[in-house]
Amino acid sequence: MSSEPSELSQQLESLYQVIFSRRDVRSQFLPDAVPDEVLSRLLYASHHAPSVGYMQPWNFLVIKSDEVKQHMHAAFTEANDEAKAMFKGERRELYSSLKLAGILESPVNICITCDRSRTGQTVLGRTHQSDMDLYSTVCAVQNFWLAARAENIGVGWVSIVKQEQLRETLGIPEEIIPIAYLCVGYVSEFNDQPDLEKAGWSKRLPLNDLVFYDQWGQQSEGESLAEQIKKDQHFPDRIVEE
Amino acid sequence: MSSEPSELSQQLESLYQVIFSRRDVRSQFLPDAVPDEVLSRLLYASHHAPSVGYMQPWNFLVIKSDEVKQHMHAAFTEANDEAKAMFKGERRELYSSLKLAGILESPVNICITCDRSRTGQTVLGRTHQSDMDLYSTVCAVQNFWLAARAENIGVGWVSIVKQEQLRETLGIPEEIIPIAYLCVGYVSEFNDQPDLEKAGWSKRLPLNDLVFYDQWGQQSEGESLAEQIKKDQHFPDRIVEE
């Protein structure tokens, strides 16, 4: 056991713990209500994401209505049957065994959307990369997710749903882009690994395989950063165990 | 001064401080090298972002070469002249006064990309929302950014560059999507407000204007969460001041 993590400041260690222990939660939701004080903090965290041209293109739909959740669950179930059919044999069997959404079990659902015309047609920083406003909204999702983890609240991102059905269920107009539909609530536990890793769906890739130097594809054997990355391979696990 | 923030756990307060004091840095970079140990931690934080179907579609290009940075700076300058021309009158004048990238001043640049075919054609969770892999990569960007802030390192996202020039400069193949080009380095200070707010380009929107309940556009006056959000309007400032 290296002594390295203990050399980090308290703030650093806290942040890395949150990042490494965050999970996409589908199965462990408890029915306990999320207090307004907590939801309010999570929404402020999300609202303080970076945004291109400071456009803050997001909206937050807070969903507690059983009727709306039932509709969303039905839409998920329909899409999930379609998605399942795209896998074959053992893979389909494994897919079928996975629980992929906690829409009904989580006490609150949050849909985060992007209003592309919030500040007009021309946006500082969006001219040459037109999806920057969508990306800004994703940053808001990730802020929400990390703040939730620190509050001991689980979040699951439901992407298995047809956009038209999501729009119809929530009354989202044509010009608004739904980015994320999140299931939010306290949990019985946070798994020590991502669900898909635990289930044997896939494995975490070695970080060094993903890092290039100065040019695409260039992986220098003698690169000191590569050596450090190799040395740190157990850093995330150590931080979580602390 | 409310006593509320001090009731939060140390971990919570740390996380909110990081989120509320993160900035898009363009002007305050110091030339000091970022040690490998720090870069390694930032890359692990990024690599532990959520990803659709656990596909981990990201790569990290770590750029320290002066030549590559000079090329990127030239590409930025060209695009920035085009972008500036889209604004008129006072707005163009204000735009011209803004510093929008620190490519040369920051000791390291990082380009984070998305490999859409990393795990094959069919990806769990991407069938009905085809951009989920791009969004996963943005989550990796935001993890990097927050971890950097906690390490007292500034990050600036350069989106004012033509994608073809970025690809050419970094040798990025057709099938790989560049998501973010980041300038990374220690800073003389983190501004207390976003640059664009400080410069009078735009203001932070009131959070309550952005929150709807159960249906798009529905803002309930008597909603207890709306009351709480109003009560918490100075929460981000209080947390940062602590």
GROMACS .gro file of C-alpha atoms in nm:
model
  484
    1MET     CA    1   0.000   0.000   0.000
    2SER     CA    2   0.163   0.320  -0.118
    3SER     CA    3   0.155   0.623   0.108
    4GLU     CA    4   0.089   0.851  -0.187
    5PRO     CA    5  -0.283   0.924  -0.141
    6SER     CA    6  -0.232   1.040   0.216
    7GLU     CA    7   0.001   1.307   0.084
    8LEU     CA    8  -0.290   1.467  -0.100
    9SER     CA    9  -0.480   1.749   0.064
   10GLN     CA   10  -0.816   1.673   0.221
   11GLN     CA   11  -0.992   1.860  -0.061
   12LEU     CA   12  -0.810   1.666  -0.331
   13GLU     CA   13  -0.874   1.334  -0.169
   14SER     CA   14  -1.245   1.416  -0.131
   15LEU     CA   15  -1.279   1.509  -0.495
   16TYR     CA   16  -1.101   1.198  -0.622
   17GLN     CA   17  -1.310   0.980  -0.391
   18VAL     CA   18  -1.627   1.128  -0.538
   19ILE     CA   19  -1.503   1.083  -0.895
   20PHE     CA   20  -1.381   0.724  -0.850
   21SER     CA   21  -1.683   0.603  -0.649
   22ARG     CA   22  -1.953   0.762  -0.867
   23ARG     CA   23  -2.178   0.499  -1.023
   24ASP     CA   24  -2.458   0.479  -1.279
   25VAL     CA   25  -2.725   0.349  -1.044
   26ARG     CA   26  -3.015   0.136  -1.163
   27SER     CA   27  -3.090  -0.119  -0.891
   28GLN     CA   28  -3.022   0.021  -0.545
   29PHE     CA   29  -3.270   0.308  -0.514
   30LEU     CA   30  -3.449   0.359  -0.181
   31PRO     CA   31  -3.792   0.526  -0.170
   32ASP     CA   32  -3.677   0.795   0.078
   33ALA     CA   33  -3.757   1.145  -0.046
   34VAL     CA   34  -3.468   1.371  -0.145
   35PRO     CA   35  -3.505   1.688   0.067
   36ASP     CA   36  -3.551   2.021  -0.112
   37GLU     CA   37  -3.230   2.154   0.048
   38VAL     CA   38  -3.033   1.874  -0.117
   39LEU     CA   39  -3.205   1.903  -0.457
   40SER     CA   40  -3.149   2.277  -0.452
   41ARG     CA   41  -2.774   2.230  -0.394
   42LEU     CA   42  -2.753   1.974  -0.675
   43LEU     CA   43  -2.927   2.211  -0.915
   44TYR     CA   44  -2.692   2.497  -0.819
   45ALA     CA   45  -2.396   2.265  -0.881
   46SER     CA   46  -2.535   2.179  -1.222
   47HIS     CA   47  -2.612   2.544  -1.305
   48HIS     CA   48  -2.246   2.632  -1.236
   49ALA     CA   49  -2.117   2.413  -1.517
   50PRO     CA   50  -1.908   2.578  -1.789
   51SER     CA   51  -2.108   2.694  -2.091
   52VAL     CA   52  -2.002   2.815  -2.433
   53GLY     CA   53  -2.033   3.193  -2.460
   54TYR     CA   54  -2.173   3.178  -2.105
   55MET     CA   55  -2.509   3.088  -2.263
   56GLN     CA   56  -2.626   2.856  -1.981
   57PRO     CA   57  -2.848   2.671  -2.229
   58TRP     CA   58  -2.993   2.424  -1.979
   59ASN     CA   59  -3.332   2.371  -1.819
   60PHE     CA   60  -3.416   2.128  -1.542
   61LEU     CA   61  -3.745   1.938  -1.537
   62VAL     CA   62  -3.800   1.798  -1.189
   63ILE     CA   63  -4.033   1.500  -1.212
   64LYS     CA   64  -4.211   1.353  -0.913
   65SER     CA   65  -4.549   1.274  -1.069
   66ASP     CA   66  -4.626   0.901  -1.067
   67GLU     CA   67  -4.818   0.937  -1.392
   68VAL     CA   68  -4.524   1.094  -1.575
   69LYS     CA   69  -4.286   0.831  -1.435
   70GLN     CA   70  -4.522   0.551  -1.547
   71HIS     CA   71  -4.524   0.693  -1.901
   72MET     CA   72  -4.146   0.718  -1.902
   73HIS     CA   73  -4.111   0.364  -1.771
   74ALA     CA   74  -4.337   0.235  -2.048
   75ALA     CA   75  -4.131   0.425  -2.307
   76PHE     CA   76  -3.812   0.277  -2.162
   77THR     CA   77  -3.954  -0.077  -2.168
   78GLU     CA   78  -4.054  -0.046  -2.533
   79ALA     CA   79  -3.714   0.091  -2.637
   80ASN     CA   80  -3.531  -0.165  -2.426
   81ASP     CA   81  -3.706  -0.452  -2.604
   82GLU     CA   82  -3.592  -0.308  -2.936
   83ALA     CA   83  -3.238  -0.256  -2.810
   84LYS     CA   84  -3.217  -0.607  -2.667
   85ALA     CA   85  -3.310  -0.755  -3.007
   86MET     CA   86  -2.995  -0.601  -3.156
   87PHE     CA   87  -2.771  -0.839  -2.958
   88LYS     CA   88  -2.737  -1.209  -3.037
   89GLY     CA   89  -2.695  -1.531  -2.840
   90GLU     CA   90  -2.509  -1.512  -2.510
   91ARG     CA   91  -2.478  -1.137  -2.538
   92ARG     CA   92  -2.857  -1.101  -2.563
   93GLU     CA   93  -2.901  -1.332  -2.266
   94LEU     CA   94  -2.659  -1.121  -2.061
   95TYR     CA   95  -2.832  -0.802  -2.179
   96SER     CA   96  -3.169  -0.941  -2.068
   97SER     CA   97  -3.034  -1.010  -1.720
   98LEU     CA   98  -2.928  -0.646  -1.671
   99LYS     CA   99  -3.143  -0.392  -1.495
  100LEU     CA  100  -3.095  -0.073  -1.694
  101ALA     CA  101  -3.323   0.188  -1.536
  102GLY     CA  102  -3.474   0.280  -1.200
  103ILE     CA  103  -3.741   0.524  -1.320
  104LEU     CA  104  -4.018   0.403  -1.088
  105GLU     CA  105  -3.803   0.315  -0.786
  106SER     CA  106  -3.620   0.648  -0.767
  107PRO     CA  107  -3.821   0.919  -0.588
  108VAL     CA  108  -3.728   1.194  -0.833
  109ASN     CA  109  -3.637   1.203  -1.200
  110ILE     CA  110  -3.465   1.501  -1.362
  111CYS     CA  111  -3.455   1.580  -1.730
  112ILE     CA  112  -3.180   1.824  -1.835
  113THR     CA  113  -3.234   1.992  -2.171
  114CYS     CA  114  -3.051   2.231  -2.405
  115ASP     CA  115  -3.207   2.546  -2.553
  116ARG     CA  116  -2.985   2.608  -2.858
  117SER     CA  117  -3.125   2.955  -2.929
  118ARG     CA  118  -3.119   3.088  -2.573
  119THR     CA  119  -2.885   3.375  -2.656
  120GLY     CA  120  -2.959   3.414  -3.026
  121GLN     CA  121  -2.809   3.267  -3.342
  122THR     CA  122  -2.449   3.374  -3.296
  123VAL     CA  123  -2.280   3.243  -2.983
  124LEU     CA  124  -1.924   3.323  -2.879
  125GLY     CA  125  -1.729   2.996  -2.915
  126ARG     CA  126  -1.996   2.803  -3.108
  127THR     CA  127  -1.925   2.925  -3.462
  128HIS     CA  128  -1.664   2.660  -3.545
  129GLN     CA  129  -1.788   2.385  -3.314
  130SER     CA  130  -2.163   2.387  -3.340
  131ASP     CA  131  -2.227   2.126  -3.071
  132MET     CA  132  -2.062   2.324  -2.794
  133ASP     CA  133  -2.399   2.412  -2.639
  134LEU     CA  134  -2.496   2.044  -2.621
  135TYR     CA  135  -2.156   1.971  -2.464
  136SER     CA  136  -2.207   2.251  -2.209
  137THR     CA  137  -2.530   2.086  -2.104
  138VAL     CA  138  -2.351   1.754  -2.058
  139CYS     CA  139  -2.104   1.932  -1.827
  140ALA     CA  140  -2.408   2.037  -1.622
  141VAL     CA  141  -2.517   1.673  -1.606
  142GLN     CA  142  -2.175   1.564  -1.483
  143ASN     CA  143  -2.167   1.840  -1.217
  144PHE     CA  144  -2.508   1.720  -1.096
  145TRP     CA  145  -2.390   1.359  -1.089
  146LEU     CA  146  -2.074   1.428  -0.888
  147ALA     CA  147  -2.250   1.657  -0.640
  148ALA     CA  148  -2.514   1.387  -0.596
  149ARG     CA  149  -2.246   1.127  -0.523
  150ALA     CA  150  -2.098   1.355  -0.257
  151GLU     CA  151  -2.449   1.387  -0.107
  152ASN     CA  152  -2.469   1.004  -0.105
  153ILE     CA  153  -2.736   1.017  -0.372
  154GLY     CA  154  -2.737   0.781  -0.668
  155VAL     CA  155  -2.796   0.891  -1.026
  156GLY     CA  156  -2.877   0.675  -1.328
  157TRP     CA  157  -2.878   0.816  -1.684
  158VAL     CA  158  -3.157   0.661  -1.893
  159SER     CA  159  -3.065   0.675  -2.262
  160ILE     CA  160  -3.279   0.379  -2.369
  161VAL     CA  161  -3.587   0.575  -2.470
  162LYS     CA  162  -3.712   0.718  -2.800
  163GLN     CA  163  -3.664   1.093  -2.811
  164GLU     CA  164  -4.017   1.150  -2.952
  165GLN     CA  165  -4.173   0.963  -2.660
  166LEU     CA  166  -3.963   1.152  -2.408
  167ARG     CA  167  -4.060   1.484  -2.570
  168GLU     CA  168  -4.427   1.391  -2.578
  169THR     CA  169  -4.435   1.271  -2.218
  170LEU     CA  170  -4.267   1.585  -2.086
  171GLY     CA  171  -4.415   1.836  -2.333
  172ILE     CA  172  -4.070   1.938  -2.459
  173PRO     CA  173  -4.095   2.164  -2.767
  174GLU     CA  174  -3.929   2.086  -3.102
  175GLU     CA  175  -3.648   2.340  -3.065
  176ILE     CA  176  -3.532   2.211  -2.725
  177ILE     CA  177  -3.289   1.917  -2.714
  178PRO     CA  178  -3.332   1.667  -2.429
  179ILE     CA  179  -2.981   1.573  -2.317
  180ALA     CA  180  -3.022   1.352  -2.011
  181TYR     CA  181  -3.303   1.178  -1.826
  182LEU     CA  182  -3.177   1.105  -1.475
  183CYS     CA  183  -3.315   0.881  -1.201
  184VAL     CA  184  -3.220   1.031  -0.864
  185GLY     CA  185  -3.243   0.900  -0.509
  186TYR     CA  186  -3.073   0.763  -0.200
  187VAL     CA  187  -2.936   0.412  -0.242
  188SER     CA  188  -2.885   0.100  -0.032
  189GLU     CA  189  -2.523   0.096  -0.153
  190PHE     CA  190  -2.291   0.215  -0.426
  191ASN     CA  191  -2.139  -0.080  -0.607
  192ASP     CA  192  -1.760  -0.104  -0.590
  193GLN     CA  193  -1.747  -0.144  -0.969
  194PRO     CA  194  -1.961  -0.015  -1.256
  195ASP     CA  195  -2.262  -0.248  -1.309
  196LEU     CA  196  -2.147  -0.343  -1.660
  197GLU     CA  197  -1.801  -0.438  -1.531
  198LYS     CA  198  -1.950  -0.642  -1.246
  199ALA     CA  199  -2.179  -0.822  -1.489
  200GLY     CA  200  -1.889  -0.909  -1.721
  201TRP     CA  201  -2.022  -0.693  -2.006
  202SER     CA  202  -1.684  -0.522  -2.050
  203LYS     CA  203  -1.368  -0.422  -1.865
  204ARG     CA  204  -1.197  -0.097  -1.779
  205LEU     CA  205  -0.932  -0.019  -2.039
  206PRO     CA  206  -0.571   0.041  -1.931
  207LEU     CA  207  -0.524   0.419  -1.928
  208ASN     CA  208  -0.183   0.407  -2.097
  209ASP     CA  209  -0.343   0.251  -2.407
  210LEU     CA  210  -0.553   0.567  -2.447
  211VAL     CA  211  -0.285   0.834  -2.411
  212PHE     CA  212  -0.093   0.973  -2.708
  213TYR     CA  213   0.187   1.229  -2.718
  214ASP     CA  214   0.181   1.535  -2.948
  215GLN     CA  215   0.033   1.334  -3.238
  216TRP     CA  216  -0.249   1.084  -3.273
  217GLY     CA  217  -0.121   0.728  -3.227
  218GLN     CA  218   0.217   0.830  -3.086
  219GLN     CA  219   0.292   0.629  -2.770
  220SER     CA  220   0.643   0.686  -2.648
  221GLU     CA  221   0.790   0.396  -2.451
  222GLY     CA  222   1.031   0.615  -2.260
  223GLU     CA  223   0.775   0.889  -2.186
  224SER     CA  224   0.794   0.977  -1.816
  225LEU     CA  225   0.418   1.044  -1.796
  226ALA     CA  226   0.353   0.692  -1.927
  227GLU     CA  227   0.577   0.555  -1.651
  228GLN     CA  228   0.386   0.756  -1.393
  229ILE     CA  229   0.049   0.637  -1.526
  230LYS     CA  230   0.170   0.279  -1.497
  231LYS     CA  231   0.288   0.343  -1.141
  232ASP     CA  232  -0.052   0.492  -1.055
  233GLN     CA  233  -0.262   0.204  -1.187
  234HIS     CA  234  -0.403   0.129  -0.840
  235PHE     CA  235  -0.448   0.495  -0.746
  236PRO     CA  236  -0.829   0.501  -0.800
  237ASP     CA  237  -0.881   0.187  -0.589
  238ARG     CA  238  -0.652   0.314  -0.312
  239ILE     CA  239  -0.835   0.646  -0.297
  240VAL     CA  240  -1.175   0.477  -0.266
  241GLU     CA  241  -1.050   0.238   0.002
  242GLU     CA  242  -0.916   0.520   0.225
  243MET     CA  243  -2.423   3.508   0.681
  244SER     CA  244  -2.622   3.190   0.713
  245SER     CA  245  -2.472   2.904   0.908
  246GLU     CA  246  -2.590   2.652   0.649
  247PRO     CA  247  -2.266   2.578   0.466
  248SER     CA  248  -2.085   2.489   0.786
  249GLU     CA  249  -2.343   2.218   0.843
  250LEU     CA  250  -2.221   2.038   0.532
  251SER     CA  251  -1.963   1.765   0.569
  252GLN     CA  252  -1.604   1.844   0.480
  253GLN     CA  253  -1.631   1.630   0.166
  254LEU     CA  254  -1.946   1.807   0.049
  255GLU     CA  255  -1.804   2.150   0.110
  256SER     CA  256  -1.485   2.061  -0.078
  257LEU     CA  257  -1.678   1.938  -0.379
  258TYR     CA  258  -1.905   2.242  -0.395
  259GLN     CA  259  -1.603   2.472  -0.358
  260VAL     CA  260  -1.439   2.303  -0.655
  261ILE     CA  261  -1.756   2.324  -0.865
  262PHE     CA  262  -1.834   2.689  -0.783
  263SER     CA  263  -1.477   2.817  -0.819
  264ARG     CA  264  -1.390   2.634  -1.143
  265ARG     CA  265  -1.316   2.877  -1.425
  266ASP     CA  266  -1.251   2.869  -1.798
  267VAL     CA  267  -0.899   3.010  -1.786
  268ARG     CA  268  -0.748   3.204  -2.076
  269SER     CA  269  -0.531   3.477  -1.926
  270GLN     CA  270  -0.369   3.369  -1.601
  271PHE     CA  271  -0.145   3.079  -1.704
  272LEU     CA  272   0.200   3.048  -1.548
  273PRO     CA  273   0.483   2.874  -1.735
  274ASP     CA  274   0.549   2.628  -1.448
  275ALA     CA  275   0.548   2.269  -1.566
  276VAL     CA  276   0.266   2.044  -1.449
  277PRO     CA  277   0.435   1.744  -1.280
  278ASP     CA  278   0.369   1.398  -1.422
  279GLU     CA  279   0.218   1.287  -1.090
  280VAL     CA  280  -0.047   1.556  -1.122
  281LEU     CA  281  -0.118   1.495  -1.492
  282SER     CA  282  -0.149   1.125  -1.423
  283ARG     CA  283  -0.412   1.187  -1.153
  284LEU     CA  284  -0.607   1.420  -1.383
  285LEU     CA  285  -0.610   1.160  -1.658
  286TYR     CA  286  -0.729   0.889  -1.417
  287ALA     CA  287  -1.009   1.122  -1.303
  288SER     CA  288  -1.108   1.178  -1.664
  289HIS     CA  289  -1.088   0.806  -1.747
  290HIS     CA  290  -1.333   0.734  -1.462
  291ALA     CA  291  -1.613   0.932  -1.622
  292PRO     CA  292  -1.939   0.753  -1.696
  293SER     CA  293  -1.963   0.606  -2.046
  294VAL     CA  294  -2.253   0.461  -2.240
  295GLY     CA  295  -2.234   0.081  -2.250
  296TYR     CA  296  -1.905   0.121  -2.059
  297MET     CA  297  -1.739   0.189  -2.396
  298GLN     CA  298  -1.480   0.439  -2.265
  299PRO     CA  299  -1.462   0.597  -2.611
  300TRP     CA  300  -1.202   0.860  -2.520
  301ASN     CA  301  -0.837   0.917  -2.607
  302PHE     CA  302  -0.607   1.178  -2.458
  303LEU     CA  303  -0.350   1.360  -2.670
  304VAL     CA  304  -0.098   1.525  -2.439
  305ILE     CA  305   0.064   1.814  -2.625
  306LYS     CA  306   0.385   1.980  -2.509
  307SER     CA  307   0.555   2.036  -2.846
  308ASP     CA  308   0.606   2.406  -2.922
  309GLU     CA  309   0.560   2.340  -3.291
  310VAL     CA  310   0.220   2.176  -3.245
  311LYS     CA  311   0.110   2.456  -3.011
  312GLN     CA  312   0.221   2.720  -3.263
  313HIS     CA  313   0.011   2.550  -3.532
  314MET     CA  314  -0.290   2.533  -3.301
  315HIS     CA  315  -0.245   2.898  -3.205
  316ALA     CA  316  -0.239   2.999  -3.572
  317ALA     CA  317  -0.555   2.796  -3.635
  318PHE     CA  318  -0.723   2.963  -3.337
  319THR     CA  319  -0.623   3.311  -3.458
  320GLU     CA  320  -0.768   3.248  -3.804
  321ALA     CA  321  -1.096   3.113  -3.668
  322ASN     CA  322  -1.119   3.389  -3.410
  323ASP     CA  323  -1.098   3.657  -3.681
  324GLU     CA  324  -1.388   3.489  -3.861
  325ALA     CA  325  -1.589   3.458  -3.541
  326LYS     CA  326  -1.528   3.821  -3.445
  327ALA     CA  327  -1.667   3.937  -3.781
  328MET     CA  328  -2.004   3.781  -3.692
  329PHE     CA  329  -2.063   4.039  -3.419
  330LYS     CA  330  -2.150   4.403  -3.490
  331GLY     CA  331  -2.071   4.742  -3.334
  332GLU     CA  332  -2.017   4.755  -2.960
  333ARG     CA  333  -2.049   4.380  -2.933
  334ARG     CA  334  -1.762   4.332  -3.181
  335GLU     CA  335  -1.553   4.583  -2.991
  336LEU     CA  336  -1.614   4.397  -2.666
  337TYR     CA  337  -1.538   4.063  -2.839
  338SER     CA  338  -1.208   4.204  -2.969
  339SER     CA  339  -1.106   4.303  -2.617
  340LEU     CA  340  -1.148   3.948  -2.486
  341LYS     CA  341  -0.864   3.702  -2.457
  342LEU     CA  342  -1.014   3.370  -2.561
  343ALA     CA  343  -0.731   3.115  -2.553
  344GLY     CA  344  -0.404   3.047  -2.373
  345ILE     CA  345  -0.258   2.786  -2.610
  346LEU     CA  346   0.099   2.918  -2.605
  347GLU     CA  347   0.111   3.035  -2.245
  348SER     CA  348  -0.013   2.711  -2.090
  349PRO     CA  349   0.263   2.449  -2.051
  350VAL     CA  350   0.047   2.158  -2.165
  351ASN     CA  351  -0.250   2.122  -2.398
  352ILE     CA  352  -0.475   1.817  -2.397
  353CYS     CA  353  -0.707   1.710  -2.674
  354ILE     CA  354  -0.981   1.466  -2.570
  355THR     CA  355  -1.140   1.269  -2.854
  356CYS     CA  356  -1.421   1.017  -2.908
  357ASP     CA  357  -1.380   0.687  -3.095
  358ARG     CA  358  -1.738   0.607  -3.193
  359SER     CA  359  -1.662   0.252  -3.308
  360ARG     CA  360  -1.445   0.148  -3.014
  361THR     CA  361  -1.674  -0.139  -2.912
  362GLY     CA  362  -1.840  -0.209  -3.245
  363GLN     CA  363  -2.156  -0.084  -3.414
  364THR     CA  364  -2.411  -0.175  -3.150
  365VAL     CA  365  -2.356  -0.016  -2.810
  366LEU     CA  366  -2.572  -0.078  -2.504
  367GLY     CA  367  -2.759   0.250  -2.440
  368ARG     CA  368  -2.671   0.420  -2.771
  369THR     CA  369  -2.939   0.271  -2.997
  370HIS     CA  370  -3.202   0.536  -2.925
  371GLN     CA  371  -2.972   0.825  -2.840
  372SER     CA  372  -2.691   0.811  -3.091
  373ASP     CA  373  -2.483   1.091  -2.938
  374MET     CA  374  -2.438   0.921  -2.602
  375ASP     CA  375  -2.074   0.836  -2.680
  376LEU     CA  376  -1.996   1.202  -2.753
  377TYR     CA  377  -2.171   1.296  -2.428
  378SER     CA  378  -1.969   1.036  -2.236
  379THR     CA  379  -1.652   1.200  -2.363
  380VAL     CA  380  -1.776   1.540  -2.245
  381CYS     CA  381  -1.825   1.387  -1.898
  382ALA     CA  382  -1.457   1.290  -1.913
  383VAL     CA  383  -1.371   1.652  -1.996
  384GLN     CA  384  -1.569   1.779  -1.699
  385ASN     CA  385  -1.405   1.527  -1.463
  386PHE     CA  386  -1.065   1.646  -1.586
  387TRP     CA  387  -1.164   2.010  -1.535
  388LEU     CA  388  -1.290   1.965  -1.179
  389ALA     CA  389  -0.993   1.752  -1.073
  390ALA     CA  390  -0.764   2.017  -1.222
  391ARG     CA  391  -0.938   2.291  -1.021
  392ALA     CA  392  -0.888   2.088  -0.704
  393GLU     CA  393  -0.517   2.058  -0.797
  394ASN     CA  394  -0.509   2.439  -0.839
  395ILE     CA  395  -0.461   2.398  -1.211
  396GLY     CA  396  -0.648   2.610  -1.462
  397VAL     CA  397  -0.816   2.470  -1.772
  398GLY     CA  398  -0.944   2.659  -2.077
  399TRP     CA  399  -1.156   2.491  -2.346
  400VAL     CA  400  -1.068   2.620  -2.695
  401SER     CA  401  -1.365   2.579  -2.928
  402ILE     CA  402  -1.269   2.859  -3.167
  403VAL     CA  403  -1.082   2.648  -3.419
  404LYS     CA  404  -1.180   2.475  -3.742
  405GLN     CA  405  -1.216   2.103  -3.692
  406GLU     CA  406  -1.022   2.025  -4.014
  407GLN     CA  407  -0.723   2.229  -3.895
  408LEU     CA  408  -0.729   2.066  -3.554
  409ARG     CA  409  -0.743   1.721  -3.713
  410GLU     CA  410  -0.461   1.803  -3.951
  411THR     CA  411  -0.238   1.951  -3.682
  412LEU     CA  412  -0.281   1.653  -3.450
  413GLY     CA  413  -0.309   1.379  -3.714
  414ILE     CA  414  -0.655   1.276  -3.596
  415PRO     CA  415  -0.818   1.027  -3.836
  416GLU     CA  416  -1.155   1.082  -4.005
  417GLU     CA  417  -1.348   0.840  -3.783
  418ILE     CA  418  -1.235   0.998  -3.454
  419ILE     CA  419  -1.430   1.298  -3.321
  420PRO     CA  420  -1.228   1.568  -3.143
  421ILE     CA  421  -1.441   1.681  -2.848
  422ALA     CA  422  -1.228   1.925  -2.649
  423TYR     CA  423  -0.897   2.105  -2.689
  424LEU     CA  424  -0.784   2.210  -2.342
  425CYS     CA  425  -0.513   2.450  -2.227
  426VAL     CA  426  -0.378   2.332  -1.892
  427GLY     CA  427  -0.147   2.490  -1.638
  428TYR     CA  428  -0.097   2.655  -1.301
  429VAL     CA  429  -0.241   3.006  -1.279
  430SER     CA  430  -0.162   3.333  -1.106
  431GLU     CA  431  -0.523   3.338  -0.982
  432PHE     CA  432  -0.870   3.205  -1.045
  433ASN     CA  433  -1.110   3.490  -1.119
  434ASP     CA  434  -1.398   3.525  -0.877
  435GLN     CA  435  -1.642   3.535  -1.171
  436PRO     CA  436  -1.643   3.378  -1.517
  437ASP     CA  437  -1.445   3.598  -1.761
  438LEU     CA  438  -1.752   3.668  -1.975
  439GLU     CA  439  -1.951   3.781  -1.671
  440LYS     CA  440  -1.664   4.003  -1.553
  441ALA     CA  441  -1.637   4.159  -1.900
  442GLY     CA  442  -2.010   4.236  -1.913
  443TRP     CA  443  -2.073   3.992  -2.201
  444SER     CA  444  -2.362   3.825  -2.014
  445LYS     CA  445  -2.496   3.750  -1.667
  446ARG     CA  446  -2.569   3.439  -1.469
  447LEU     CA  447  -2.937   3.347  -1.507
  448PRO     CA  448  -3.155   3.305  -1.195
  449LEU     CA  449  -3.180   2.930  -1.135
  450ASN     CA  450  -3.553   2.936  -1.063
  451ASP     CA  451  -3.620   3.064  -1.417
  452LEU     CA  452  -3.470   2.740  -1.550
  453VAL     CA  453  -3.653   2.485  -1.337
  454PHE     CA  454  -3.982   2.329  -1.442
  455TYR     CA  455  -4.202   2.078  -1.259
  456ASP     CA  456  -4.330   1.755  -1.418
  457GLN     CA  457  -4.396   1.928  -1.753
  458TRP     CA  458  -4.200   2.166  -1.973
  459GLY     CA  459  -4.284   2.529  -1.889
  460GLN     CA  460  -4.461   2.448  -1.562
  461GLN     CA  461  -4.334   2.674  -1.284
  462SER     CA  462  -4.536   2.638  -0.969
  463GLU     CA  463  -4.535   2.947  -0.747
  464GLY     CA  464  -4.607   2.750  -0.432
  465GLU     CA  465  -4.352   2.476  -0.508
  466SER     CA  466  -4.140   2.419  -0.198
  467LEU     CA  467  -3.828   2.344  -0.405
  468ALA     CA  468  -3.865   2.683  -0.577
  469GLU     CA  469  -3.878   2.848  -0.233
  470GLN     CA  470  -3.564   2.660  -0.131
  471ILE     CA  471  -3.381   2.761  -0.451
  472LYS     CA  472  -3.469   3.123  -0.382
  473LYS     CA  473  -3.344   3.090  -0.026
  474ASP     CA  474  -3.019   2.940  -0.153
  475GLN     CA  475  -2.941   3.210  -0.408
  476HIS     CA  476  -2.618   3.309  -0.228
  477PHE     CA  477  -2.517   2.950  -0.150
  478PRO     CA  478  -2.248   2.931  -0.425
  479ASP     CA  479  -2.086   3.260  -0.313
  480ARG     CA  480  -2.096   3.161   0.053
  481ILE     CA  481  -1.931   2.826  -0.020
  482VAL     CA  482  -1.648   2.988  -0.216
  483GLU     CA  483  -1.588   3.252   0.052
  484GLU     CA  484  -1.554   2.993   0.331
   0.00000   0.00000   0.00000
